[in-house]
Amino acid sequence: MSVIHAGRPTRPAPRGTEIASKVAVNGVLGLMALYTLIPLWWLLVSATKKSGYLYTGAPLWFSHFDLVANVRTVFSFEGGIFSTWLANSALYSLVGATVSTLLSAMAGYALTKFHFRGRESVFNVILASVLIPAPMFALPLFLLMAKLDLTDSYWSVLLPSCVSPFGVYLCRIFAAASVPDELLEAARLDGAGERRTFFRVGLPLMAPALVTVFLFQFVGIWNNYLLPSLMLNSSSLQPVTVGLVQWRSEFANGVPPLVPITGAFLSLIPLLLAFVSLQRFWRKGLTAGAVK
Amino acid sequence: MSSPSSARTASPPRSVPAVIPRVSPAGRPRRAGRRTALTASGFLAPFAVLFLTMMIAPIGYAIYESFFTVHRAGLFGGTQSTEFAGLSNYAAAFGDHDFIASIVRVVLLGCVQVPVMLGLALLLALLLDSRSARLRKSFRLAFFLPYALPGAIAAVMWSFLMAKSLSPFTGPLSHLGIDIDFLSPSWVPVSIGNMITWGWTGYNMLIIYSALQTIPAEVLEAAALDGCTGWRLAWAVKIPLVRPALVLTTVFSIIGTAQMYTEPAVLVGARVPGVSPKFSPIMNTTLGMDLGGQNLAAAESVVLALLTLVLSFGFLKYTQRKGAMA
């Protein structure tokens, strides 16, 4: 996303109105920034407060700093289930995103680089399913999984996470944009089989764009709540989103509020780190998609 | 619709390499259609198997289930028999007071929340796009940040932020003479609307902002020559030009409203008395599943999916027609 304002026409305006409009515009933007940031700031501040001091003092400023003890409480609470939840989230997201990215790359590659009858209809079916929101699939999926007795297992969350029609859609664009037909022909002439051509030529060329597909899917699975909350009953199988909601509901039964608050704060750290550090890939992939 | 088990055994992903034909080193690349199709299906098969079993088959199964009913006979419902029920499950769904009430509730909430959120997103995008804006990158990141949070975690956070004992907002408000319990029954819809607005305004703003960025400089130059600046420029030139982005975000928001689940479900989990466990249609239907009303739940999921499609595609078609007439 490039800012092209430098090229925008400017019209000389009276100095007074210019300053007034600057103040007004940035004032409104600043207010909105406060609205989005204050809740996160509150979460950070609250996570550091000593147990019992949450209800006293200024809610938006540090007092009785005790973050380390809070973190220890979270990780030891209910037999250390929190680290299991984090590991589950990582498992679902990593495996789901990896498998779905590979499958999407293969499908997207096939849909661009091979000309066969029915290609467009296959693609249209996939595209149509992108337009239907995922939760609409979750309810029928639960019915089916329940019928097959697969609910409350790793598979019930993992298998649906391995499919990403949106990933196929992106991969088709990426394959068309970044894999030249000439290179594939050359590889075939050199005697490489189709599988070898894909893994040695096609896949490496698509790799930068695949990071984007991986990212979208990873965040999508990590943030998902409906699917795992429907499928899983056992606490030990739950991802961190479902687990924290469970702690929040036990708050009414005496779980100290610091546990879900600090837990929520901790669970956001890997996500925010990934969000900021992978921004480059995010943008790179998006521009690659925009070229086509 | 093929049953999932047969689809799964038909082409296991492992057999993929076997069906990929090889071109002999000396031979020219073959263009034989059948061979290409075979190769392509080898690459497509692993995705296709999961796509069919995880997305298509469940929908087929739900539609199938929605036309049947389970009869329990004997003591404690010991023997079960499945019978074709025609449309009776659908009739039951439309007669399910809670189901209809949840749809009405969510539609009403959406009618207020979606315009507020999109109006805010449009305003922010226009302001960011204006000459007077400073710190554009920082503002953009700040607005977009809530989108990176899992909806469930954001809802847990807000459930504390709105609780009377913990909220940093109720105190200052009561100093001003305004006493609000954000989790009381009358305020709960507003609070849920706020949670969604907080999470999604930045995302929508980014879509609209990207569209604003693609407006050619000549257009704006011409408008400026005609003396069109500030609000008039935004109203008469920029907004009409980003109409497709506004349509897109509206459709996304309608779909989002129809599938509302996380925010009210977390509040129910948090034992907020003002939120019904059947607040949204999806909550109502999942509760029905847990209670064993599979066939009714299947019919309700089908109704819900169709309703979402009709609403979003209907809006799309409506704006297209209006755009053509204008």
Coordinates of C-alpha atoms in Angstrom, one line a residue:
Chain A
M1 CA 0.0 0.0 0.0
S2 CA 1.8 3.1 -1.2
V3 CA 0.8 6.5 -0.2
I4 CA 0.5 8.6 -3.3
H5 CA -0.5 11.9 -1.6
A6 CA 2.7 13.5 -2.8
G7 CA 1.2 13.6 -6.3
R8 CA -2.1 14.9 -5.1
P9 CA -3.1 18.3 -6.2
T10 CA -3.1 20.9 -3.5
R11 CA -5.1 24.0 -3.5
P12 CA -3.8 27.0 -1.6
A13 CA -6.2 27.5 1.3
P14 CA -6.2 30.3 3.8
R15 CA -3.8 29.6 6.6
G16 CA -6.4 29.7 9.4
T17 CA -8.7 27.1 7.9
E18 CA -5.8 24.9 7.1
I19 CA -4.7 24.7 10.8
A20 CA -8.3 24.3 11.9
S21 CA -8.8 21.4 9.5
K22 CA -5.6 19.8 10.6
V23 CA -6.6 20.0 14.2
A24 CA -10.1 18.6 13.5
V25 CA -8.9 15.8 11.3
N26 CA -6.2 14.6 13.5
G27 CA -8.3 15.1 16.6
V28 CA -10.9 12.7 15.3
L29 CA -8.3 10.2 14.2
G30 CA -6.7 10.4 17.7
L31 CA -10.0 9.8 19.4
M32 CA -10.5 6.7 17.3
A33 CA -7.0 5.5 18.1
L34 CA -7.9 5.9 21.8
Y35 CA -11.0 3.8 21.3
T36 CA -9.0 1.0 19.8
L37 CA -6.0 1.2 22.1
I38 CA -7.5 1.8 25.5
P39 CA -9.0 -1.7 25.9
L40 CA -5.6 -3.2 25.0
W41 CA -3.8 -0.9 27.4
W42 CA -6.2 -1.8 30.1
L43 CA -5.5 -5.5 29.5
L44 CA -1.8 -4.9 29.7
V45 CA -2.0 -2.8 32.9
S46 CA -4.5 -5.2 34.6
A47 CA -2.3 -8.2 33.8
T48 CA 0.5 -6.6 35.8
K49 CA -1.5 -5.9 39.0
K50 CA -1.1 -7.8 42.1
S51 CA -4.0 -10.1 42.9
G52 CA -6.7 -8.3 44.8
Y53 CA -5.6 -4.8 43.6
L54 CA -7.6 -5.0 40.4
Y55 CA -10.6 -3.3 41.9
T56 CA -8.7 -0.5 43.6
G57 CA -6.7 2.4 42.3
A58 CA -6.7 3.9 38.7
P59 CA -7.8 1.2 36.3
L60 CA -5.7 2.6 33.5
W61 CA -2.4 3.0 35.3
F62 CA 0.2 0.6 36.9
S63 CA 0.1 0.0 40.6
H64 CA 1.3 -3.0 42.7
F65 CA 3.3 -4.4 39.9
D66 CA 3.3 -8.2 40.1
L67 CA 3.4 -9.5 36.5
V68 CA 5.8 -12.4 37.2
A69 CA 3.6 -13.9 40.0
N70 CA 0.5 -13.5 37.8
V71 CA 2.2 -15.3 34.9
R72 CA 3.2 -18.1 37.3
T73 CA -0.3 -18.4 38.6
V74 CA -1.7 -18.7 35.1
F75 CA 0.8 -21.4 34.1
S76 CA 0.2 -23.4 37.3
F77 CA -3.5 -23.0 37.4
E78 CA -5.6 -26.2 37.2
G79 CA -2.6 -28.3 36.8
G80 CA -0.9 -26.2 34.2
I81 CA -3.6 -26.6 31.6
F82 CA -2.8 -23.2 30.1
S83 CA 0.4 -24.5 28.4
T84 CA -1.6 -27.4 27.0
W85 CA -4.0 -24.9 25.5
L86 CA -1.2 -22.9 24.0
A87 CA 0.4 -26.1 22.6
N88 CA -3.0 -27.2 21.2
S89 CA -3.5 -23.8 19.5
A90 CA 0.0 -24.1 18.0
L91 CA -0.6 -27.6 16.9
Y92 CA -4.0 -26.9 15.2
S93 CA -2.7 -23.7 13.6
L94 CA 0.7 -25.0 12.5
V95 CA -0.4 -28.4 11.1
G96 CA -3.6 -26.9 9.6
A97 CA -1.9 -24.0 8.0
T98 CA 1.0 -26.1 6.7
V99 CA -1.2 -28.8 5.2
S100 CA -3.7 -26.4 3.7
T101 CA -1.0 -24.2 2.2
L102 CA 0.6 -27.2 0.5
L103 CA -2.7 -28.6 -0.8
S104 CA -3.8 -25.1 -1.9
A105 CA -0.5 -24.7 -3.8
M106 CA -0.9 -28.0 -5.6
A107 CA -4.5 -27.2 -6.5
G108 CA -3.8 -23.7 -7.5
Y109 CA -0.9 -24.8 -9.6
A110 CA -3.0 -27.5 -11.3
L111 CA -5.8 -25.0 -12.0
T112 CA -3.4 -22.6 -13.8
K113 CA -0.8 -24.7 -15.4
F114 CA -2.9 -27.5 -16.9
H115 CA -5.5 -27.1 -19.4
F116 CA -8.3 -29.6 -19.1
R117 CA -12.0 -29.8 -19.6
G118 CA -14.1 -28.6 -16.7
R119 CA -11.2 -26.5 -15.2
E120 CA -13.4 -23.4 -15.0
S121 CA -16.3 -25.2 -13.4
V122 CA -14.0 -26.7 -10.7
F123 CA -12.6 -23.3 -10.0
N124 CA -16.1 -21.8 -9.8
V125 CA -17.2 -24.4 -7.3
I126 CA -14.2 -23.5 -5.1
L127 CA -14.9 -19.8 -5.6
A128 CA -18.5 -20.1 -4.6
S129 CA -17.5 -21.8 -1.3
V130 CA -15.3 -18.9 -0.5
L131 CA -18.3 -16.7 -0.6
I132 CA -20.2 -18.8 2.0
P133 CA -19.1 -17.9 5.5
A134 CA -17.2 -20.6 7.4
P135 CA -19.7 -20.8 10.3
M136 CA -22.3 -21.9 7.9
F137 CA -20.2 -25.0 7.3
A138 CA -19.5 -25.5 11.0
L139 CA -23.0 -26.5 12.0
P140 CA -23.5 -29.2 9.3
L141 CA -19.9 -30.3 9.9
F142 CA -20.7 -30.8 13.6
L143 CA -23.8 -32.9 12.7
L144 CA -21.7 -35.1 10.4
M145 CA -18.8 -35.5 12.9
A146 CA -21.2 -36.4 15.6
K147 CA -22.7 -39.0 13.4
L148 CA -19.3 -40.5 12.7
D149 CA -18.3 -40.3 16.4
L150 CA -15.4 -38.1 15.6
T151 CA -16.2 -35.2 17.8
D152 CA -14.0 -34.4 20.8
S153 CA -10.9 -35.5 19.0
Y154 CA -7.9 -33.7 17.5
W155 CA -9.1 -34.8 14.1
S156 CA -12.5 -33.0 14.4
V157 CA -10.6 -29.6 14.5
L158 CA -7.6 -30.5 12.4
L159 CA -9.2 -32.0 9.4
P160 CA -11.5 -29.0 8.6
S161 CA -8.6 -26.7 9.2
C162 CA -6.7 -28.4 6.4
V163 CA -9.1 -27.1 3.7
S164 CA -8.9 -23.5 2.5
P165 CA -10.8 -22.6 -0.7
F166 CA -9.6 -19.1 -0.2
G167 CA -6.0 -20.4 -0.2
V168 CA -6.7 -22.2 -3.6
Y169 CA -8.1 -19.0 -4.9
L170 CA -4.9 -17.0 -3.9
C171 CA -2.6 -19.8 -5.1
R172 CA -4.2 -19.8 -8.5
I173 CA -3.4 -16.0 -8.8
F174 CA 0.1 -16.5 -7.5
A175 CA 0.9 -19.5 -9.7
A176 CA -0.3 -17.5 -12.8
A177 CA 1.8 -14.5 -11.8
S178 CA 5.0 -16.1 -10.6
V179 CA 5.5 -19.4 -12.4
P180 CA 6.4 -18.9 -16.1
D181 CA 5.3 -21.7 -18.4
E182 CA 8.7 -21.7 -20.2
L183 CA 10.5 -22.8 -17.0
L184 CA 8.1 -25.7 -16.6
E185 CA 8.6 -26.7 -20.2
A186 CA 12.3 -26.5 -19.8
A187 CA 12.1 -28.8 -16.7
R188 CA 10.0 -31.3 -18.5
L189 CA 12.4 -31.3 -21.5
D190 CA 15.2 -32.0 -19.1
G191 CA 13.3 -35.1 -18.1
A192 CA 11.8 -34.0 -14.8
G193 CA 8.5 -35.7 -14.0
E194 CA 5.4 -33.6 -13.2
R195 CA 5.9 -34.1 -9.4
R196 CA 9.6 -33.1 -9.6
T197 CA 8.7 -30.1 -11.8
F198 CA 6.2 -28.9 -9.2
F199 CA 8.4 -29.4 -6.1
R200 CA 11.6 -28.2 -7.7
V201 CA 10.4 -25.4 -10.0
G202 CA 6.8 -24.4 -9.2
L203 CA 6.8 -24.5 -5.5
P204 CA 10.0 -22.5 -4.9
L205 CA 8.8 -19.8 -7.3
M206 CA 5.5 -19.6 -5.4
A207 CA 7.1 -19.7 -2.0
P208 CA 7.0 -15.9 -1.1
A209 CA 3.3 -15.8 -1.9
L210 CA 2.7 -19.0 0.0
V211 CA 3.8 -17.3 3.2
T212 CA 0.7 -15.1 2.8
V213 CA -1.6 -18.1 2.4
F214 CA 0.0 -19.7 5.4
L215 CA -0.4 -16.5 7.4
F216 CA -4.1 -16.1 6.6
Q217 CA -4.8 -19.7 7.4
F218 CA -2.7 -19.7 10.6
V219 CA -4.4 -16.6 12.0
G220 CA -7.8 -17.9 10.9
I221 CA -7.3 -21.2 12.8
W222 CA -5.7 -19.6 15.8
N223 CA -8.6 -17.1 16.1
N224 CA -11.4 -19.6 15.4
Y225 CA -13.8 -20.1 18.3
L226 CA -17.0 -21.6 16.9
L227 CA -15.5 -24.8 15.4
P228 CA -13.4 -25.9 18.4
S229 CA -16.1 -24.9 20.9
L230 CA -18.6 -27.0 19.1
M231 CA -16.4 -30.0 18.5
L232 CA -14.4 -30.3 21.7
N233 CA -15.5 -31.2 25.2
S234 CA -12.3 -32.3 26.8
S235 CA -10.4 -29.4 28.4
S236 CA -7.1 -31.1 27.3
L237 CA -7.9 -30.8 23.6
Q238 CA -9.1 -27.2 23.6
P239 CA -7.2 -24.3 22.0
V240 CA -6.4 -21.3 24.1
T241 CA -9.4 -19.3 22.9
V242 CA -11.9 -21.9 24.1
G243 CA -10.0 -22.4 27.3
L244 CA -9.9 -18.8 28.2
V245 CA -13.6 -18.4 27.7
Q246 CA -14.0 -21.4 30.0
W247 CA -11.9 -19.7 32.7
R248 CA -14.0 -16.5 32.2
S249 CA -17.1 -18.5 32.9
E250 CA -15.6 -20.1 35.9
F251 CA -14.9 -16.6 37.2
A252 CA -18.4 -16.6 38.5
N253 CA -17.5 -19.7 40.5
G254 CA -14.5 -18.2 42.1
V255 CA -11.6 -18.2 39.6
P256 CA -9.8 -14.9 40.3
P257 CA -10.2 -12.4 37.5
L258 CA -6.5 -12.1 37.2
V259 CA -6.2 -15.6 35.7
P260 CA -8.3 -15.0 32.6
I261 CA -7.0 -11.5 32.3
T262 CA -3.3 -12.4 32.4
G263 CA -4.0 -15.5 30.3
A264 CA -5.7 -13.4 27.6
F265 CA -2.8 -11.0 27.7
L266 CA -0.2 -13.8 27.4
S267 CA -2.1 -15.5 24.5
L268 CA -2.0 -12.3 22.5
I269 CA 1.8 -11.9 22.7
P270 CA 2.7 -14.5 20.0
L271 CA -0.1 -13.3 17.8
L272 CA 0.9 -9.6 18.0
L273 CA 4.6 -10.5 17.4
A274 CA 3.7 -12.5 14.3
F275 CA 1.4 -9.8 13.1
V276 CA 4.1 -7.1 13.4
S277 CA 7.1 -9.1 12.3
L278 CA 5.4 -10.8 9.3
Q279 CA 3.8 -7.5 8.1
R280 CA 6.5 -7.5 5.3
F281 CA 5.3 -10.8 4.0
W282 CA 1.7 -9.8 4.4
R283 CA 2.2 -6.8 2.2
K284 CA 4.5 -8.6 -0.2
G285 CA 1.9 -11.3 -0.8
L286 CA -0.9 -8.8 -1.2
T287 CA 0.9 -6.7 -3.8
A288 CA 1.8 -9.9 -5.6
G289 CA -1.9 -10.7 -5.7
A290 CA -2.7 -7.2 -6.8
V291 CA -0.4 -7.3 -9.8
K292 CA -2.5 -9.9 -11.5
Chain B
M1 CA -24.3 -36.2 -2.7
S2 CA -21.7 -38.9 -2.0
S3 CA -21.4 -40.2 1.5
P4 CA -18.2 -39.1 3.1
S5 CA -16.8 -42.6 3.7
S6 CA -17.0 -43.6 0.0
A7 CA -15.5 -40.3 -1.0
R8 CA -12.7 -40.9 1.4
T9 CA -11.8 -44.4 0.1
A10 CA -12.2 -43.4 -3.5
S11 CA -8.9 -41.6 -3.8
P12 CA -6.6 -41.5 -0.8
P13 CA -4.1 -38.7 -1.0
R14 CA -1.2 -41.1 -0.8
S15 CA -1.9 -42.4 -4.3
V16 CA -1.2 -39.0 -5.9
P17 CA 2.3 -39.6 -7.4
A18 CA 1.1 -42.9 -8.9
V19 CA -1.3 -41.2 -11.3
I20 CA 1.1 -38.6 -12.5
P21 CA 2.3 -39.6 -15.9
R22 CA 5.9 -38.9 -16.9
V23 CA 7.1 -37.5 -20.2
S24 CA 10.0 -39.5 -21.7
P25 CA 13.2 -37.5 -21.8
A26 CA 13.4 -37.6 -25.6
G27 CA 9.7 -36.9 -26.2
R28 CA 8.1 -33.5 -26.8
P29 CA 5.8 -32.4 -24.1
R30 CA 2.5 -34.1 -24.9
R31 CA -0.7 -32.1 -25.3
A32 CA -2.9 -35.1 -25.0
G33 CA -6.0 -33.8 -23.2
R34 CA -6.7 -36.9 -21.2
R35 CA -3.2 -37.2 -19.9
T36 CA -3.2 -33.5 -18.9
A37 CA -6.5 -34.0 -17.1
L38 CA -5.0 -37.1 -15.3
T39 CA -2.0 -35.1 -14.2
A40 CA -4.1 -32.2 -13.0
S41 CA -6.4 -34.4 -11.1
G42 CA -3.3 -35.9 -9.3
F43 CA -2.5 -32.4 -8.1
L44 CA -6.1 -31.6 -7.3
A45 CA -7.0 -34.9 -5.5
P46 CA -5.7 -34.2 -2.0
F47 CA -7.5 -30.9 -1.8
A48 CA -10.5 -32.2 -3.5
V49 CA -10.9 -35.1 -1.1
L50 CA -10.8 -32.8 2.0
F51 CA -13.0 -30.2 0.3
L52 CA -15.6 -32.8 -0.5
T53 CA -15.6 -34.5 2.9
M54 CA -15.2 -31.4 5.1
M55 CA -17.4 -28.9 3.2
I56 CA -19.6 -30.4 0.6
A57 CA -20.6 -33.7 2.3
P58 CA -21.6 -32.0 5.6
I59 CA -23.9 -29.6 3.7
G60 CA -25.4 -32.5 1.8
Y61 CA -25.8 -34.4 5.1
A62 CA -27.5 -31.5 6.8
I63 CA -29.9 -31.1 3.9
Y64 CA -30.6 -34.8 4.0
E65 CA -31.1 -34.8 7.7
S66 CA -33.5 -31.9 7.5
F67 CA -36.0 -34.0 5.6
F68 CA -36.0 -36.8 8.1
T69 CA -37.2 -37.3 11.6
V70 CA -36.3 -39.8 14.3
H71 CA -39.1 -41.6 16.0
R72 CA -38.3 -43.0 19.4
A73 CA -40.5 -45.9 20.5
G74 CA -40.6 -48.1 23.5
L75 CA -39.6 -47.4 27.1
F76 CA -36.8 -44.7 27.3
G77 CA -36.9 -44.4 23.5
G78 CA -35.0 -47.7 23.2
T79 CA -35.8 -48.3 19.6
Q80 CA -35.4 -45.6 17.0
S81 CA -36.7 -45.4 13.5
T82 CA -35.9 -42.8 10.9
E83 CA -38.8 -41.6 8.7
F84 CA -39.1 -39.2 5.8
A85 CA -40.6 -36.1 7.2
G86 CA -41.0 -33.9 4.1
L87 CA -40.9 -30.2 5.1
S88 CA -42.1 -30.7 8.6
N89 CA -38.7 -29.8 10.1
Y90 CA -38.8 -26.6 8.2
A91 CA -42.3 -25.9 9.4
A92 CA -41.1 -26.6 12.9
A93 CA -38.1 -24.2 12.4
F94 CA -40.4 -21.4 11.4
G95 CA -42.7 -22.2 14.3
D96 CA -39.7 -22.2 16.7
H97 CA -40.4 -19.0 18.6
D98 CA -36.8 -18.8 19.9
F99 CA -35.3 -19.3 16.5
I100 CA -37.4 -16.5 14.9
A101 CA -36.8 -14.3 17.9
S102 CA -33.1 -14.7 17.6
I103 CA -33.2 -13.9 13.9
V104 CA -35.2 -10.7 14.5
R105 CA -32.9 -9.7 17.4
V106 CA -29.8 -10.1 15.2
V107 CA -31.4 -8.3 12.2
L108 CA -32.3 -5.4 14.4
L109 CA -28.9 -5.3 16.0
G110 CA -27.3 -5.4 12.5
C111 CA -29.6 -2.6 11.2
V112 CA -28.0 -0.3 13.8
Q113 CA -24.5 -1.7 14.2
V114 CA -23.6 -2.1 10.5
P115 CA -24.4 1.5 9.4
V116 CA -22.6 2.9 12.5
M117 CA -19.5 0.7 11.9
L118 CA -19.3 1.4 8.2
G119 CA -20.1 5.1 8.6
L120 CA -17.2 5.3 11.0
A121 CA -14.9 3.3 8.7
L122 CA -15.7 5.5 5.8
L123 CA -15.2 8.7 7.9
L124 CA -11.8 7.4 9.1
A125 CA -10.7 6.4 5.6
L126 CA -11.6 9.8 4.2
L127 CA -9.8 11.6 7.0
L128 CA -6.7 9.4 6.6
D129 CA -6.9 10.1 2.9
S130 CA -7.2 13.9 3.4
R131 CA -4.3 16.2 3.1
S132 CA -4.5 17.3 6.8
A133 CA -3.9 13.8 8.2
R134 CA -0.6 13.2 10.0
L135 CA 1.0 9.9 11.3
R136 CA -0.9 7.9 8.7
K137 CA 0.9 4.7 9.2
S138 CA 0.6 4.7 13.0
F139 CA -3.1 5.5 12.9
R140 CA -3.6 2.8 10.3
L141 CA -1.9 0.2 12.5
A142 CA -3.8 1.3 15.6
F143 CA -7.1 1.0 13.9
F144 CA -6.3 -2.3 12.4
L145 CA -4.8 -3.9 15.6
P146 CA -8.1 -5.2 17.0
Y147 CA -8.6 -7.3 13.9
A148 CA -5.5 -9.3 14.9
L149 CA -7.1 -10.4 18.1
P150 CA -9.2 -13.6 18.3
G151 CA -12.8 -12.6 18.6
A152 CA -13.2 -14.8 21.7
I153 CA -10.2 -13.2 23.5
A154 CA -11.5 -9.7 22.6
A155 CA -14.9 -10.7 24.0
V156 CA -13.4 -12.0 27.2
M157 CA -11.5 -8.7 27.5
W158 CA -14.7 -6.6 26.9
S159 CA -16.7 -8.7 29.3
F160 CA -14.4 -7.5 32.1
L161 CA -14.2 -4.0 30.7
M162 CA -18.0 -3.7 30.9
A163 CA -18.4 -5.3 34.3
K164 CA -19.5 -2.7 36.8
S165 CA -16.8 -3.7 39.3
L166 CA -13.9 -3.5 36.9
S167 CA -14.8 -1.2 34.1
P168 CA -12.6 1.9 33.7
F169 CA -15.6 3.6 32.0
T170 CA -18.4 3.4 34.5
G171 CA -16.5 5.3 37.1
P172 CA -15.9 8.5 35.1
L173 CA -19.4 8.3 33.6
S174 CA -21.0 8.1 37.0
H175 CA -19.0 11.2 38.0
L176 CA -20.8 12.9 35.1
G177 CA -24.1 11.7 36.5
I178 CA -24.5 8.9 34.0
D179 CA -25.0 5.5 35.7
I180 CA -24.8 2.8 33.2
D181 CA -24.5 -1.0 33.7
F182 CA -23.3 -2.1 30.3
L183 CA -24.2 -5.7 31.1
S184 CA -27.8 -5.0 32.1
P185 CA -30.5 -6.5 29.7
S186 CA -31.3 -3.1 28.1
W187 CA -27.6 -2.3 27.4
V188 CA -26.5 -5.8 26.3
P189 CA -27.3 -5.3 22.6
V190 CA -25.4 -2.0 22.6
S191 CA -22.4 -3.6 24.3
I192 CA -22.4 -6.5 21.8
G193 CA -22.6 -4.0 19.0
N194 CA -19.7 -2.1 20.5
M195 CA -17.6 -5.3 20.7
I196 CA -18.1 -6.0 17.0
T197 CA -17.6 -2.3 16.0
W198 CA -14.3 -2.3 18.0
G199 CA -13.1 -5.4 16.3
W200 CA -14.1 -4.7 12.7
T201 CA -14.1 -1.0 12.0
G202 CA -10.3 -1.0 11.2
Y203 CA -10.6 -3.9 8.8
N204 CA -13.4 -2.2 6.9
M205 CA -11.6 1.1 7.0
L206 CA -8.6 -0.5 5.4
I207 CA -10.7 -1.9 2.5
I208 CA -12.2 1.6 1.9
Y209 CA -8.9 3.3 2.3
S210 CA -7.2 1.0 -0.3
A211 CA -10.0 1.9 -2.7
L212 CA -9.5 5.6 -2.0
Q213 CA -5.8 5.2 -2.8
T214 CA -6.6 3.9 -6.3
I215 CA -8.5 7.0 -7.4
P216 CA -6.4 8.5 -10.2
A217 CA -4.7 11.8 -9.5
E218 CA -6.1 13.4 -12.6
V219 CA -9.7 12.9 -11.3
L220 CA -8.8 14.7 -8.1
E221 CA -6.9 17.4 -10.0
A222 CA -9.9 18.0 -12.3
A223 CA -12.1 18.3 -9.3
A224 CA -9.7 20.7 -7.6
L225 CA -9.7 22.9 -10.7
D226 CA -13.4 23.1 -10.5
G227 CA -13.0 24.4 -7.0
C228 CA -14.2 21.1 -5.4
T229 CA -12.4 20.6 -2.1
G230 CA -12.8 19.3 1.4
W231 CA -16.2 17.8 2.2
R232 CA -17.6 18.5 -1.2
L233 CA -14.7 16.6 -2.8
A234 CA -15.3 13.7 -0.5
W235 CA -19.1 13.7 -1.0
A236 CA -19.3 14.3 -4.7
V237 CA -16.1 12.6 -6.0
K238 CA -14.5 10.2 -3.6
I239 CA -17.5 8.4 -2.1
P240 CA -19.1 7.6 -5.5
L241 CA -15.8 6.3 -6.7
V242 CA -15.3 3.9 -3.8
R243 CA -18.9 2.6 -4.0
P244 CA -17.7 -0.9 -4.9
A245 CA -15.6 -1.0 -1.7
L246 CA -18.7 0.2 0.3
V247 CA -20.8 -2.5 -1.3
L248 CA -18.2 -5.2 -0.5
T249 CA -17.8 -4.2 3.1
T250 CA -21.6 -4.1 3.5
V251 CA -22.0 -7.6 2.2
F252 CA -19.2 -8.8 4.5
S253 CA -20.9 -7.1 7.4
I254 CA -24.3 -8.6 6.6
I255 CA -22.7 -12.1 6.5
G256 CA -20.8 -11.3 9.7
T257 CA -24.0 -10.3 11.5
A258 CA -25.9 -13.4 10.3
Q259 CA -23.2 -15.6 11.7
M260 CA -22.9 -13.7 15.0
Y261 CA -21.8 -16.1 17.7
T262 CA -18.6 -15.4 19.6
E263 CA -19.5 -12.2 21.4
P264 CA -22.9 -13.2 22.8
A265 CA -21.7 -16.7 23.5
V266 CA -18.8 -15.4 25.6
L267 CA -21.2 -13.2 27.5
V268 CA -23.4 -16.2 28.2
G269 CA -20.3 -18.1 29.3
A270 CA -19.5 -15.2 31.6
R271 CA -23.0 -15.6 33.2
V272 CA -24.2 -12.2 32.2
P273 CA -27.9 -12.5 33.1
G274 CA -29.0 -10.1 30.3
V275 CA -27.9 -12.3 27.5
S276 CA -30.2 -15.1 26.4
P277 CA -28.4 -18.4 25.6
K278 CA -30.4 -18.3 22.4
F279 CA -29.3 -14.7 21.6
S280 CA -28.2 -15.4 18.0
P281 CA -29.5 -18.0 15.5
I282 CA -26.3 -20.0 15.6
M283 CA -26.4 -20.1 19.4
N284 CA -30.1 -21.2 19.2
T285 CA -29.3 -24.0 16.7
T286 CA -26.2 -25.3 18.5
L287 CA -28.2 -25.5 21.7
G288 CA -30.8 -27.5 19.8
M289 CA -28.2 -29.9 18.6
D290 CA -27.0 -30.5 22.2
L291 CA -30.5 -31.3 23.2
G292 CA -30.8 -34.0 20.6
G293 CA -33.0 -32.2 18.1
Q294 CA -30.6 -33.0 15.2
N295 CA -33.2 -32.9 12.4
L296 CA -34.6 -29.6 13.5
A297 CA -31.1 -28.2 14.0
A298 CA -30.2 -29.4 10.5
A299 CA -33.3 -27.6 9.0
E300 CA -32.4 -24.5 10.9
S301 CA -28.8 -24.5 9.7
V302 CA -30.1 -24.8 6.1
V303 CA -32.6 -21.9 6.6
L304 CA -29.8 -19.8 8.1
A305 CA -27.4 -20.5 5.3
L306 CA -30.0 -19.7 2.7
L307 CA -31.1 -16.6 4.5
T308 CA -27.5 -15.3 4.6
L309 CA -27.0 -16.1 0.9
V310 CA -30.3 -14.3 0.0
L311 CA -29.5 -11.3 2.1
S312 CA -25.9 -10.8 0.8
F313 CA -26.6 -11.7 -2.8
G314 CA -29.8 -9.7 -2.7
F315 CA -28.0 -6.6 -1.5
L316 CA -25.3 -7.2 -4.2
K317 CA -27.9 -7.5 -7.0
Y318 CA -29.9 -4.5 -5.6
T319 CA -26.9 -2.2 -5.7
Q320 CA -25.9 -3.5 -9.1
R321 CA -29.3 -2.6 -10.5
K322 CA -29.4 0.7 -8.8
G323 CA -25.9 1.4 -10.1
A324 CA -27.0 0.6 -13.6
M325 CA -30.0 2.9 -13.5
A326 CA -28.0 5.8 -12.0

